[in-house]
C-alpha cells in the first residue's frame, strides 16, 4: 500500500490508493463539496455584481445563469430595455470587484447577460487536498503535493522542524504558500490550541491589498495584520516577554505561529531591538510552543546572515534565478532552485531530505468558504490569559483584533438565487 508523506519523510499514516487509482486525482463529476463551493462562489459573485449596479444606480438584479468551462454567464433581470451600453461602461468596475481578468456584457434571447471569466483551477487546491488527509497531528501545516502525488505536510512540533525560511523570487508563490500554511493550520487546530500572528511590512511600492489581509478574519489571529515596522518590533519584543513568561511557568500551550512576509524588509526598517528579540525567539521559542515562518526574496542579504540562518532548520525554496541567492536559501551548493518553474514550484529541505512539490493554493472564494465554516462552528474562546499583543503593549487600549464574522464577502441575509442545479452537457446550468 502507498503511504502519505508526513512532513519530509515517509510515514504509514494513510493510504491514498484504491483499485490501482490515486484518490487524489480529480473526478470528472463535481463532488458535493465542489458543488457547495461553486454555489458559494456564484452567490458571492451575484452579490458583488449587484453592489456595482447599486453604486451606479443601475436597476438590475442577477436572475440565474449558466456555468461554462471558461466563464459564468449571469442572467440579469432589468426593467429597462436600452441599457447595454451603460452596462458595458461598468466593465472595469466589475472586473475590479470580481477580481477577474475579463467581463463581457451582451444580450441573448431578449435578456442582458454578464459573462465573467473563470480562471483556470490551481494544480493543487487546498480545499480539495485536505479532505483526503484523514488525520493530521496537531500543529501540522499542509504544504502541497510531492512529485509522487502524495501530500506533503510539515509538523512544527517535531524535533528539528522548529522554524521555517521560505525564499523565492517575485512570482515564485511565497506569499500564497504562507497563506496556505496559515489556513491549513487554522482548519485543523482549535483556537484554544493555536494562535497566529501575521506581519507583512509595507513599502512605497507595495500593493494596497495583500493576499495575507484576509487572514485577519481567522478566529486564531491574536491581532490584525501587522504592517508598520515599529509596531512589528514592539510585538516581537512582546512575544519575547511571553516566551520568558512561558519558560518561567513551564507553559507550552497554546502554540503561537508567527508568520512574517518580506522578512528582510522588516530587518531593514525595524526599530532597534527587533533583531535581538527575533534571535531570542528563534533560539528558544520552539521550546515553549512559539514558531516562526519567515518569507523573503533576498535570502542572501547580509542582515539574514548567521546566526539567523543557522536558526532556520527548514528551508522551502522557490524559483531563484541568482545562484548565490539559491545557495543561501537552501544552504546547499547544488539545490538547482534556479531551474524551478515558479508559480508554486518549490523544494522542501529539512532533516537531510530534499523534496520537490507543488504548493497547495487557496483562492479568495475558497478562503471565504473556509472562514464561513470556521466561524459557524467557532466555540467560545478559552484562553488562560489575554494574549492580544496590541492590548498588552498599551495598557487600557482596546484591541484591534480579528474582526467578527467572515471578511468582505459576507452576505448575511442574501437570498440564494442559485438553488437547483443539473448537469447539461459540459455546462452546469443553475436556475432559480
CSV table of C-alpha atoms in Angstrom, one decimal:
chain,number,residue,atom,x,y,z
A,1,UNK,CA,0.0,0.0,0.0
A,2,UNK,CA,1.1,3.5,-0.6
A,3,UNK,CA,1.6,5.9,2.2
A,4,UNK,CA,1.1,9.6,2.9
A,5,UNK,CA,4.0,11.9,3.3
A,6,UNK,CA,4.1,13.2,6.8
A,7,UNK,CA,6.5,16.2,6.9
A,8,UNK,CA,9.6,15.5,4.8
A,9,UNK,CA,9.8,11.7,5.4
A,10,UNK,CA,7.7,8.7,4.6
A,11,UNK,CA,5.1,7.6,7.2
A,12,UNK,CA,2.4,5.0,7.3
A,13,UNK,CA,-0.3,7.5,8.2
A,14,UNK,CA,-2.8,6.6,5.5
A,15,UNK,CA,-3.2,5.1,2.1
A,16,UNK,CA,-4.4,7.1,-0.9
A,17,UNK,CA,-4.7,4.3,-3.4
A,18,UNK,CA,-7.9,2.5,-4.4
A,19,UNK,CA,-8.2,-0.1,-7.1
A,20,UNK,CA,-4.9,1.0,-8.6
A,21,UNK,CA,-6.1,4.6,-8.9
A,22,UNK,CA,-4.9,7.5,-6.8
A,23,UNK,CA,-7.8,9.1,-5.0
A,24,UNK,CA,-6.0,12.4,-5.3
A,25,UNK,CA,-6.8,12.6,-9.0
A,26,UNK,CA,-9.8,14.9,-9.6
A,27,UNK,CA,-13.0,13.2,-10.6
A,28,UNK,CA,-14.8,14.5,-13.7
A,29,UNK,CA,-18.1,14.9,-11.9
A,30,UNK,CA,-18.2,17.5,-9.2
A,31,UNK,CA,-18.3,16.2,-5.7
A,32,UNK,CA,-20.9,17.6,-3.2
A,33,UNK,CA,-18.1,19.7,-1.7
A,34,UNK,CA,-17.2,21.1,-5.1
A,35,UNK,CA,-20.8,21.9,-5.8
A,36,UNK,CA,-21.1,23.7,-2.5
A,37,UNK,CA,-18.0,25.7,-3.2
A,38,UNK,CA,-19.3,26.6,-6.7
A,39,UNK,CA,-22.7,27.6,-5.4
A,40,UNK,CA,-21.0,29.8,-2.7
A,41,UNK,CA,-18.9,31.5,-5.4
A,42,UNK,CA,-21.9,32.2,-7.5
A,43,UNK,CA,-23.8,33.7,-4.6
A,44,UNK,CA,-20.9,35.9,-3.7
A,45,UNK,CA,-20.3,37.0,-7.4
A,46,UNK,CA,-24.0,37.7,-7.8
A,47,UNK,CA,-23.8,39.9,-4.7
A,48,UNK,CA,-20.7,41.7,-6.0
A,49,UNK,CA,-22.3,42.4,-9.4
A,50,UNK,CA,-25.4,43.8,-7.8
A,51,UNK,CA,-23.3,46.0,-5.5
A,52,UNK,CA,-21.7,47.6,-8.5
A,53,UNK,CA,-25.1,48.2,-10.0
A,54,UNK,CA,-26.4,49.8,-6.8
A,55,UNK,CA,-23.4,52.1,-6.6
A,56,UNK,CA,-24.0,53.3,-10.1
A,57,UNK,CA,-27.8,53.4,-9.7
A,58,UNK,CA,-28.4,50.7,-12.3
A,59,UNK,CA,-31.8,49.0,-11.8
A,60,UNK,CA,-30.7,45.4,-12.4
A,61,UNK,CA,-30.6,42.1,-10.5
A,62,UNK,CA,-29.0,38.7,-11.1
A,63,UNK,CA,-31.6,36.2,-12.0
A,64,UNK,CA,-29.6,33.0,-12.5
A,65,UNK,CA,-27.2,31.9,-15.2
A,66,UNK,CA,-25.1,29.1,-16.7
A,67,UNK,CA,-21.6,27.9,-15.6
A,68,UNK,CA,-19.4,27.1,-18.6
A,69,UNK,CA,-15.9,25.6,-18.6
A,70,UNK,CA,-14.3,29.1,-19.2
A,71,UNK,CA,-16.9,31.5,-17.9
A,72,UNK,CA,-20.0,32.1,-15.9
A,73,UNK,CA,-23.0,33.8,-17.7
A,74,UNK,CA,-25.2,35.7,-15.2
A,75,UNK,CA,-28.7,36.5,-16.5
A,76,UNK,CA,-29.9,39.9,-15.5
A,77,UNK,CA,-33.4,41.0,-14.7
A,78,UNK,CA,-33.9,44.6,-15.5
A,79,UNK,CA,-36.9,46.8,-16.5
A,80,UNK,CA,-35.0,49.0,-18.9
A,81,UNK,CA,-34.5,47.8,-22.5
A,82,UNK,CA,-31.8,50.1,-23.8
A,83,UNK,CA,-29.1,49.8,-21.2
A,84,UNK,CA,-26.5,47.6,-22.7
A,85,UNK,CA,-24.0,50.4,-23.4
A,86,UNK,CA,-24.4,51.6,-19.9
A,87,UNK,CA,-23.7,48.1,-18.6
A,88,UNK,CA,-20.6,47.9,-20.8
A,89,UNK,CA,-19.4,51.2,-19.2
A,90,UNK,CA,-19.2,49.3,-15.9
A,91,UNK,CA,-16.8,46.7,-17.2
A,92,UNK,CA,-13.7,47.8,-15.4
A,93,UNK,CA,-15.5,48.3,-12.1
A,94,UNK,CA,-17.0,44.8,-12.4
A,95,UNK,CA,-13.6,43.3,-13.1
A,96,UNK,CA,-12.1,45.0,-10.1
A,97,UNK,CA,-15.0,44.0,-7.8
A,98,UNK,CA,-14.9,40.3,-9.0
A,99,UNK,CA,-11.1,40.1,-9.3
A,100,UNK,CA,-11.2,38.5,-12.7
A,101,UNK,CA,-9.3,39.3,-15.9
A,102,UNK,CA,-12.3,39.8,-18.2
A,103,UNK,CA,-16.0,40.7,-18.1
A,104,UNK,CA,-18.3,40.9,-21.1
A,105,UNK,CA,-21.8,42.2,-21.4
A,106,UNK,CA,-24.2,41.1,-24.2
A,107,UNK,CA,-27.8,40.3,-24.9
A,108,UNK,CA,-29.2,36.8,-25.5
A,109,UNK,CA,-32.8,35.8,-26.1
A,110,UNK,CA,-34.0,39.2,-25.0
A,111,UNK,CA,-32.1,39.2,-21.7
A,112,UNK,CA,-29.0,41.0,-20.7
A,113,UNK,CA,-26.1,38.9,-19.5
A,114,UNK,CA,-22.8,39.5,-17.7
A,115,UNK,CA,-20.2,37.0,-18.7
A,116,UNK,CA,-17.4,36.6,-16.1
A,117,UNK,CA,-14.2,34.8,-16.9
A,118,UNK,CA,-13.4,31.7,-14.8
A,119,UNK,CA,-9.7,31.4,-14.1
A,120,UNK,CA,-8.0,28.1,-14.5
A,121,UNK,CA,-8.2,25.9,-11.4
A,122,UNK,CA,-4.9,25.7,-9.5
A,123,UNK,CA,-3.0,22.5,-9.8
A,124,UNK,CA,-3.4,21.7,-6.1
A,125,UNK,CA,-6.5,23.4,-4.5
A,126,UNK,CA,-6.1,23.3,-0.7
A,127,UNK,CA,-9.7,22.5,0.0
A,128,UNK,CA,-9.6,19.5,-2.4
A,129,UNK,CA,-6.4,18.2,-0.7
A,130,UNK,CA,-7.3,18.5,2.9
A,131,UNK,CA,-10.4,16.1,2.9
A,132,UNK,CA,-8.1,13.4,1.6
A,133,UNK,CA,-5.9,13.6,4.8
A,134,UNK,CA,-8.0,11.9,7.4
A,135,UNK,CA,-5.9,12.9,10.4
A,136,UNK,CA,-3.3,15.5,11.0
A,137,UNK,CA,-1.1,15.7,14.1
A,138,UNK,CA,-1.5,19.0,16.0
A,139,UNK,CA,0.5,21.9,14.6
A,140,UNK,CA,0.9,20.3,11.2
A,141,UNK,CA,0.7,22.5,8.1
A,142,UNK,CA,-0.3,21.3,4.6
A,143,UNK,CA,2.3,22.3,2.0
A,144,UNK,CA,1.1,20.7,-1.2
A,145,UNK,CA,1.7,17.6,-3.4
A,146,UNK,CA,5.1,15.9,-3.7
A,147,UNK,CA,6.3,14.8,-7.1
A,148,UNK,CA,4.9,11.3,-6.5
A,149,UNK,CA,1.4,12.7,-6.0
A,150,UNK,CA,1.4,12.3,-2.2
A,151,UNK,CA,0.5,15.1,0.3
A,152,UNK,CA,3.5,16.9,1.8
A,153,UNK,CA,2.9,18.0,5.4
A,154,UNK,CA,5.1,19.8,7.9
A,155,UNK,CA,4.8,19.2,11.6
A,156,UNK,CA,6.2,22.1,13.5
A,157,UNK,CA,6.1,20.1,16.8
A,158,UNK,CA,8.6,17.6,15.5
A,159,UNK,CA,12.2,17.9,16.7
A,160,UNK,CA,14.3,19.9,14.2
A,161,UNK,CA,11.3,21.4,12.5
A,162,UNK,CA,11.0,24.4,14.7
A,163,UNK,CA,11.2,27.4,12.3
A,164,UNK,CA,10.9,27.8,8.5
A,165,UNK,CA,12.5,30.1,5.9
A,166,UNK,CA,10.6,30.4,2.6
A,167,UNK,CA,12.5,32.0,-0.2
A,168,UNK,CA,11.9,32.7,-3.9
A,169,UNK,CA,11.8,35.5,-6.5
A,170,UNK,CA,8.8,37.6,-7.1
A,171,UNK,CA,6.1,35.2,-8.7
A,172,UNK,CA,7.5,32.1,-7.0
A,173,UNK,CA,4.4,31.8,-4.8
A,174,UNK,CA,5.9,32.6,-1.4
A,175,UNK,CA,3.0,34.8,-0.1
A,176,UNK,CA,0.4,32.3,-1.4
A,177,UNK,CA,2.2,29.5,0.4
A,178,UNK,CA,2.3,31.5,3.7
A,179,UNK,CA,-1.4,32.0,3.3
A,180,UNK,CA,-2.0,28.3,2.6
A,181,UNK,CA,0.0,27.2,5.6
A,182,UNK,CA,-1.8,29.6,8.0
A,183,UNK,CA,-5.2,28.5,6.7
A,184,UNK,CA,-4.4,24.8,6.9
A,185,UNK,CA,-3.2,25.2,10.5
A,186,UNK,CA,-6.4,27.1,11.4
A,187,UNK,CA,-8.7,24.5,9.8
A,188,UNK,CA,-7.3,21.6,11.8
A,189,UNK,CA,-6.4,23.3,15.1
A,190,UNK,CA,-8.8,24.8,17.5
A,191,UNK,CA,-8.3,28.4,18.6
A,192,UNK,CA,-7.5,27.2,22.2
A,193,UNK,CA,-4.6,25.1,20.7
A,194,UNK,CA,-3.2,27.5,18.1
A,195,UNK,CA,-2.7,31.3,17.9
A,196,UNK,CA,-1.5,33.2,14.8
A,197,UNK,CA,0.5,36.5,14.4
A,198,UNK,CA,1.0,37.7,10.8
A,199,UNK,CA,3.2,40.5,9.6
A,200,UNK,CA,4.0,42.0,6.2
A,201,UNK,CA,5.9,45.3,6.3
A,202,UNK,CA,4.8,47.8,3.7
A,203,UNK,CA,7.0,49.8,1.3
A,204,UNK,CA,6.4,52.6,-1.1
A,205,UNK,CA,5.8,50.2,-4.0
A,206,UNK,CA,3.6,47.8,-2.0
A,207,UNK,CA,0.2,46.9,-3.3
A,208,UNK,CA,-2.6,48.3,-1.2
A,209,UNK,CA,-4.1,44.9,-0.9
A,210,UNK,CA,-2.2,41.9,0.2
A,211,UNK,CA,-3.1,38.2,-0.1
A,212,UNK,CA,-2.4,37.9,3.7
A,213,UNK,CA,-5.0,40.5,4.6
A,214,UNK,CA,-8.0,38.1,4.7
A,215,UNK,CA,-6.2,36.1,7.4
A,216,UNK,CA,-7.4,38.8,9.8
A,217,UNK,CA,-10.7,37.0,9.8
A,218,UNK,CA,-9.4,33.8,11.1
A,219,UNK,CA,-10.5,33.4,14.8
A,220,UNK,CA,-7.0,32.2,15.6
A,221,UNK,CA,-5.4,35.7,14.9
A,222,UNK,CA,-4.0,37.4,18.0
A,223,UNK,CA,-4.3,40.8,16.3
A,224,UNK,CA,-4.8,42.1,12.7
A,225,UNK,CA,-2.1,42.0,10.1
A,226,UNK,CA,0.9,44.0,11.2
A,227,UNK,CA,2.4,46.2,8.5
A,228,UNK,CA,4.1,49.0,10.4
A,229,UNK,CA,7.8,48.1,11.2
A,230,UNK,CA,7.8,49.9,14.5
A,231,UNK,CA,4.7,48.0,15.6
A,232,UNK,CA,6.2,44.8,14.4
A,233,UNK,CA,9.2,45.5,16.6
A,234,UNK,CA,7.0,46.1,19.6
A,235,UNK,CA,5.0,42.9,19.0
A,236,UNK,CA,8.2,40.8,18.6
A,237,UNK,CA,9.5,42.2,21.9
A,238,UNK,CA,6.2,41.4,23.5
A,239,UNK,CA,6.4,37.9,22.2
A,240,UNK,CA,9.9,37.6,23.7
A,241,UNK,CA,8.4,38.6,27.1
A,242,UNK,CA,5.7,36.0,26.5
A,243,UNK,CA,8.4,33.4,25.8
A,244,UNK,CA,10.2,34.3,29.0
A,245,UNK,CA,6.9,34.0,31.0
A,246,UNK,CA,6.3,30.6,29.5
A,247,UNK,CA,9.8,29.5,30.4
A,248,UNK,CA,9.3,30.6,34.0
A,249,UNK,CA,5.8,29.0,34.3
A,250,UNK,CA,6.7,25.9,32.2
A,251,UNK,CA,3.9,26.7,29.7
A,252,UNK,CA,3.8,25.5,26.1
A,253,UNK,CA,0.2,26.0,25.0
A,254,UNK,CA,-1.5,27.4,23.1
A,255,UNK,CA,1.1,27.2,20.3
A,256,UNK,CA,1.8,30.5,18.6
A,257,UNK,CA,2.9,30.6,15.0
A,258,UNK,CA,4.4,33.9,13.8
A,259,UNK,CA,4.2,34.4,10.0
A,260,UNK,CA,6.3,37.2,8.5
A,261,UNK,CA,6.4,38.0,4.8
A,262,UNK,CA,9.0,40.4,3.3
A,263,UNK,CA,11.2,39.4,6.3
A,264,UNK,CA,14.4,41.2,5.1
A,265,UNK,CA,12.4,44.4,4.5
A,266,UNK,CA,11.4,44.2,8.2
A,267,UNK,CA,15.0,43.7,9.2
A,268,UNK,CA,15.9,46.8,7.2
A,269,UNK,CA,13.2,49.0,8.6
A,270,UNK,CA,12.5,47.7,12.0
A,271,UNK,CA,13.4,49.5,15.2
A,272,UNK,CA,16.4,48.9,17.5
A,273,UNK,CA,15.6,45.8,19.5
A,274,UNK,CA,14.0,43.9,16.7
A,275,UNK,CA,17.0,41.6,15.8
A,276,UNK,CA,17.7,40.7,19.5
A,277,UNK,CA,14.0,39.8,20.1
A,278,UNK,CA,13.9,37.8,16.9
A,279,UNK,CA,17.1,36.0,17.7
A,280,UNK,CA,15.9,35.0,21.1
A,281,UNK,CA,12.6,33.8,19.7
A,282,UNK,CA,14.4,31.7,17.1
A,283,UNK,CA,16.8,30.2,19.7
A,284,UNK,CA,14.3,29.4,22.5
A,285,UNK,CA,10.7,30.0,21.2
A,286,UNK,CA,10.1,26.5,19.9
A,287,UNK,CA,10.8,25.0,23.4
A,288,UNK,CA,7.7,26.8,24.7
A,289,UNK,CA,5.5,26.5,21.6
A,290,UNK,CA,6.4,29.6,19.6
A,291,UNK,CA,7.3,29.0,16.0
A,292,UNK,CA,8.3,31.4,13.1
A,293,UNK,CA,7.7,31.1,9.4
A,294,UNK,CA,9.7,33.8,7.5
A,295,UNK,CA,9.4,34.7,3.8
A,296,UNK,CA,11.8,36.7,1.7
A,297,UNK,CA,13.0,37.1,-1.9
A,298,UNK,CA,16.5,38.1,-0.7
A,299,UNK,CA,17.8,35.1,1.3
A,300,UNK,CA,21.5,36.1,0.7
A,301,UNK,CA,21.1,39.6,2.3
A,302,UNK,CA,23.7,40.4,4.9
A,303,UNK,CA,21.1,41.0,7.5
A,304,UNK,CA,20.0,37.4,7.2
A,305,UNK,CA,23.5,36.1,7.7
A,306,UNK,CA,24.4,33.8,10.6
A,307,UNK,CA,23.3,33.4,13.3
A,308,UNK,CA,19.8,33.9,11.9
A,309,UNK,CA,20.4,31.5,9.0
A,310,UNK,CA,21.5,28.8,11.4
A,311,UNK,CA,18.3,29.1,13.4
A,312,UNK,CA,16.1,28.2,10.5
A,313,UNK,CA,16.4,24.5,10.1
A,314,UNK,CA,13.6,24.1,7.5
A,315,UNK,CA,14.0,25.7,4.1
A,316,UNK,CA,11.3,26.0,1.4
A,317,UNK,CA,12.8,27.3,-1.8
A,318,UNK,CA,11.0,28.6,-4.8
A,319,UNK,CA,12.5,29.8,-8.1
A,320,UNK,CA,15.6,31.9,-7.5
A,321,UNK,CA,17.4,33.0,-10.7
A,322,UNK,CA,20.5,34.0,-8.8
A,323,UNK,CA,22.6,31.0,-7.8
A,324,UNK,CA,24.0,32.9,-4.8
A,325,UNK,CA,20.5,33.5,-3.6
A,326,UNK,CA,19.6,29.9,-4.3
A,327,UNK,CA,22.6,28.6,-2.3
A,328,UNK,CA,21.8,31.0,0.7
A,329,UNK,CA,18.2,29.9,0.7
A,330,UNK,CA,18.8,26.1,0.5
A,331,UNK,CA,22.1,26.0,2.4
A,332,UNK,CA,23.2,23.7,-0.5
A,333,UNK,CA,25.7,24.2,-3.3
A,334,UNK,CA,23.6,22.4,-5.9
A,335,UNK,CA,19.9,22.9,-5.0
A,336,UNK,CA,19.1,23.8,-8.6
A,337,UNK,CA,16.5,26.2,-7.4
A,338,UNK,CA,17.3,28.4,-10.3
A,339,UNK,CA,15.7,25.7,-12.6
A,340,UNK,CA,12.4,25.6,-10.7
A,341,UNK,CA,9.4,26.8,-12.8
A,342,UNK,CA,8.0,29.4,-10.4
A,343,UNK,CA,4.2,29.6,-9.8
A,344,UNK,CA,4.3,27.5,-6.6
A,345,UNK,CA,7.0,25.0,-7.7
A,346,UNK,CA,9.1,24.5,-4.6
A,347,UNK,CA,11.8,22.5,-2.9
A,348,UNK,CA,11.4,21.4,0.8
A,349,UNK,CA,14.6,20.9,2.6
A,350,UNK,CA,15.0,19.6,6.1
A,351,UNK,CA,16.2,16.6,8.2
A,352,UNK,CA,18.6,15.7,5.4
A,353,UNK,CA,15.7,15.4,2.9
A,354,UNK,CA,15.0,17.4,-0.3
A,355,UNK,CA,11.6,17.0,-1.9
A,356,UNK,CA,10.2,18.9,-4.8
A,357,UNK,CA,6.5,19.8,-4.5
A,358,UNK,CA,3.7,21.9,-6.0
A,359,UNK,CA,2.3,24.2,-3.2
A,360,UNK,CA,-1.4,24.0,-2.4
A,361,UNK,CA,-3.3,27.1,-3.1
A,362,UNK,CA,-6.5,28.7,-1.6
A,363,UNK,CA,-8.1,31.4,-3.6
A,364,UNK,CA,-10.4,34.1,-2.2
A,365,UNK,CA,-13.7,32.3,-2.8
A,366,UNK,CA,-12.4,29.1,-1.2
A,367,UNK,CA,-10.9,31.1,1.6
A,368,UNK,CA,-14.3,32.7,2.2
A,369,UNK,CA,-15.9,29.2,2.3
A,370,UNK,CA,-13.4,28.1,4.9
A,371,UNK,CA,-13.8,31.2,7.0
A,372,UNK,CA,-17.6,30.9,7.0
A,373,UNK,CA,-17.3,27.3,8.2
A,374,UNK,CA,-14.8,28.2,10.9
A,375,UNK,CA,-17.0,31.0,12.2
A,376,UNK,CA,-20.1,28.7,12.1
A,377,UNK,CA,-18.5,26.1,14.3
A,378,UNK,CA,-16.4,28.5,16.4
A,379,UNK,CA,-16.6,27.7,20.1
A,380,UNK,CA,-16.2,30.3,22.9
A,381,UNK,CA,-12.6,31.3,23.2
A,382,UNK,CA,-10.8,29.5,26.1
A,383,UNK,CA,-7.6,31.3,26.8
A,384,UNK,CA,-5.7,31.2,30.1
A,385,UNK,CA,-5.0,34.9,29.9
A,386,UNK,CA,-5.2,37.8,27.4
A,387,UNK,CA,-2.8,37.3,24.6
A,388,UNK,CA,-3.6,40.3,22.4
A,389,UNK,CA,-0.1,42.0,21.8
A,390,UNK,CA,-1.6,45.4,21.0
A,391,UNK,CA,-3.7,45.5,24.2
A,392,UNK,CA,-0.7,44.3,26.2
A,393,UNK,CA,1.6,47.0,24.8
A,394,UNK,CA,-0.6,49.9,25.7
A,395,UNK,CA,-2.5,49.5,29.0
A,396,UNK,CA,-6.1,50.3,28.6
A,397,UNK,CA,-6.0,50.4,24.8
A,398,UNK,CA,-8.8,48.4,23.1
A,399,UNK,CA,-7.8,45.6,20.9
A,400,UNK,CA,-7.7,45.9,17.1
A,401,UNK,CA,-8.1,42.1,17.0
A,402,UNK,CA,-9.7,40.0,14.3
A,403,UNK,CA,-13.0,41.3,13.0
A,404,UNK,CA,-16.1,39.4,13.8
A,405,UNK,CA,-17.6,37.3,11.0
A,406,UNK,CA,-16.3,36.4,7.6
A,407,UNK,CA,-14.3,39.0,5.6
A,408,UNK,CA,-15.6,41.3,2.9
A,409,UNK,CA,-17.6,38.7,1.0
A,410,UNK,CA,-20.1,38.5,4.0
A,411,UNK,CA,-23.6,38.2,2.7
A,412,UNK,CA,-25.9,37.7,5.7
A,413,UNK,CA,-29.5,38.0,4.6
A,414,UNK,CA,-28.5,37.4,1.0
A,415,UNK,CA,-31.2,35.5,-0.8
A,416,UNK,CA,-29.8,32.4,-2.6
A,417,UNK,CA,-30.6,32.7,-6.3
A,418,UNK,CA,-28.7,29.6,-7.5
A,419,UNK,CA,-30.6,26.8,-5.9
A,420,UNK,CA,-31.4,23.9,-8.3
A,421,UNK,CA,-28.6,22.6,-10.4
A,422,UNK,CA,-28.4,19.9,-13.1
A,423,UNK,CA,-25.8,18.6,-15.5
A,424,UNK,CA,-26.2,19.8,-19.1
A,425,UNK,CA,-23.5,18.5,-21.4
A,426,UNK,CA,-20.3,20.2,-20.5
A,427,UNK,CA,-22.0,23.1,-18.7
A,428,UNK,CA,-23.6,23.3,-15.3
A,429,UNK,CA,-26.9,25.1,-15.6
A,430,UNK,CA,-28.2,26.7,-12.4
A,431,UNK,CA,-31.7,28.0,-12.2
A,432,UNK,CA,-33.9,29.6,-9.6
